């Protein structure tokens, strides 16, 4: 890494801090405008998220970071290939549904977990593949296709939740994963389970794929320029298809892990509210982490902390849920702004590079 | 000449880029009113950097600039423009969907000049442009005229042109020079950056030679010659003539049969071309750019679709095979644009295996991961063998100077143990030293028994290197000739669409 690259990162972190302060400041204005005390609201936020003294809150932060890390990895690997894939949302839905399907079956105990994860991954991959085929074969814009597929997935899951896989005793949710199929909880009483470790490993694998394999090399060349890729003998369409499939697998896994690894329900709840929004939040995480798998890890923890702390804000400062959500969303967007402009600039530079270079 | 008024004086200019590269080490430059001043120097000598400083695009680390006697500190290009200094960059920056007129007046706040006014300017300078045509439909030569007109309408006294002739045909170059002369008559000062010594001798009044960030000398063009300039530039004698041992041809290596290739805009770019290249020979294709040469090369490499005809590599029909399969069969390809041949944001090391990554198994270790050691070894070999200047192996290739980027591409392609080398404009944008070096390499490859297909719009290059040559015009060959048995005039006519039979018939 050359000196100027390092310098670039330093200035980036500076920008993120600036964005964070701006987000917090505007949030404070909103909170006090609503008649609440911003100081105690933010104290509530941080004391129930990044509180080193209390492992429960830290565990909650990490548990919220888990799915975000994965959906961010989906966006990141696509962005590296120059594809703006926002289909993680729908792929999470399909992955979760896959796990619920397995939960509904009669199986030997030890098969629930592997089968649930496998079917989740496969269904996510299928959803990614469909988007990829539209993009590669018919050259349909990936943003349009993935948004449509997100909605289709949502309604499939809702239908399945209400009519097919509902829990006979608690019909507001689906059948839960049997005890034998859930991942161990790491911090008793919290929602942090071994799915965090799985997410961490997968994210690192994505890093290795991108920088240490032939496929990752091809992905990055495709992201730099189609002409260069073709010149290098790389098939851009096939490479993009791989990216969609891998992305779908990761987000499908994220969905399945929510079913197998998040106490207490281990199911999809009313309106799919416990799995909704994870894919979109992943975009912010990826942008904050400069679409780099390793940087995504701390980025997901930051956004996870905001999620974890929202309850504290509500309980400790009495801020109503709607306002908490608004402030939280504001800060998330603020945090993603520097990364977004960074990506745009890179893509613009890339375009400019086609017109200017070398001297 | 020396009594002329000084318009620009640059004193002791030093430029250190943020990454620590010292591009200029104390440069002095004087520009006089009404002169055409040539700027000559090897790749990476600092020509572009110096002119970017003068046009306000970047700031010098140290040094003083005087414009018309007054010391100035240029804040940005707009500031330089207000002082009458404007630069046309090598890679043009026009809005493709705008008309020529819209591009010319773009950014002019008050007083947009009318078309009649611009037409008057076009008449007085000879820079003719179809004002209502959409820019993306215009040739590079015309786009360049738009950029120059743009500058003139902003009343520049000092016009800087960075390698303006690199992408021009000989005819376009001649027209550009005519315009530059008339601008000079009107008292404008022109700075011309070029690698072509012939152009320097033809049009400049004075020439300043840079080497490694220093001025080697400023001389009156009348008092110098090509040998001296080449020596000043490179710091040693340059042999511009390359001698080749007589050709010892072998079997047919590459055979093209009645090839038809699609163009980007629909229709055929190549309309039925047949030829073969044998092991041990250089087969050249000359022609004005845009007559189907690039499309022909892309079809041979498997990047562009073939409509009709066959391509045989080593006797095997490869028309339906992928680029990857052709590369693994021993085809090497140096494309016309190094921005295609390199992944600019990726590292020097990664780029050193760009065309091997898809087929070379030695680059992958047993675990299925890329072998960094192997890649680095390859990169080190190239850097050493081809004398490429880099800062580190992990820095992005975009930080390399144009010449070093080109050396990386050529080095990579020639060291892949190819049997057929497809080289398109291999020396474009290179200084004489590097040009000589790469031409020598091509000849060396030929002597080693490789088949070389050389496509270039540089007539000297094709005629000097080829054993046999074709001239391409409008998607077809106007003839295949022995370069030692034709004159430049004849080839020039062939480039204009006359067949060799027609030409010889006319003469008799
Ligand atoms: N933005 C940059 N950052 C770092 N180094 C740079 C940058 N631009 C140019 N350089 C370096 O500065 C030196 C001078 O570059 P410059 O582009 O001025 O050369 P040049 O004479 O125009 O060469 P060429 O004939 O290849 O266009 C080179 O070593 C180059 O690598
Ligand atoms: Mg230059």
PDB file of C-alpha atoms in Angstrom, chain A residues 213-215 217-218 221 232 234, chain B residues 350 353-361 363-364 370 375:
ATOM      1  CA  UNK A 213      -8.350 -16.010  -6.301  1.00  0.00           C
ATOM      2  CA  UNK A 214      -8.610 -15.980 -10.037  1.00  0.00           C
ATOM      3  CA  UNK A 215     -12.344 -15.322  -9.789  1.00  0.00           C
ATOM      4  CA  UNK A 217      -9.182 -10.996  -9.850  1.00  0.00           C
ATOM      5  CA  UNK A 218     -11.625 -11.316 -12.739  1.00  0.00           C
ATOM      6  CA  UNK A 221     -11.060  -6.371 -13.672  1.00  0.00           C
ATOM      7  CA  UNK A 232      -7.758 -10.159 -20.729  1.00  0.00           C
ATOM      8  CA  UNK A 234     -12.285 -12.752 -19.073  1.00  0.00           C
TER       9      UNK A 234
ATOM     10  CA  UNK B 350      -1.404  -7.802 -10.804  1.00  0.00           C
ATOM     11  CA  UNK B 353      -0.174 -11.212 -15.400  1.00  0.00           C
ATOM     12  CA  UNK B 354      -3.402  -9.724 -16.757  1.00  0.00           C
ATOM     13  CA  UNK B 355      -3.448 -11.792 -19.939  1.00  0.00           C
ATOM     14  CA  UNK B 356      -2.135 -14.956 -18.289  1.00  0.00           C
ATOM     15  CA  UNK B 357      -4.445 -15.083 -15.343  1.00  0.00           C
ATOM     16  CA  UNK B 358      -7.152 -16.926 -17.222  1.00  0.00           C
ATOM     17  CA  UNK B 359      -5.086 -19.802 -18.525  1.00  0.00           C
ATOM     18  CA  UNK B 360      -1.737 -20.033 -16.746  1.00  0.00           C
ATOM     19  CA  UNK B 361      -1.925 -22.738 -14.080  1.00  0.00           C
ATOM     20  CA  UNK B 363      -0.185 -18.664 -11.116  1.00  0.00           C
ATOM     21  CA  UNK B 364      -2.448 -20.692  -8.837  1.00  0.00           C
ATOM     22  CA  UNK B 370      -3.297 -17.008  -6.538  1.00  0.00           C
ATOM     23  CA  UNK B 375       2.980 -13.061  -9.663  1.00  0.00           C
TER      24      UNK B 375
END
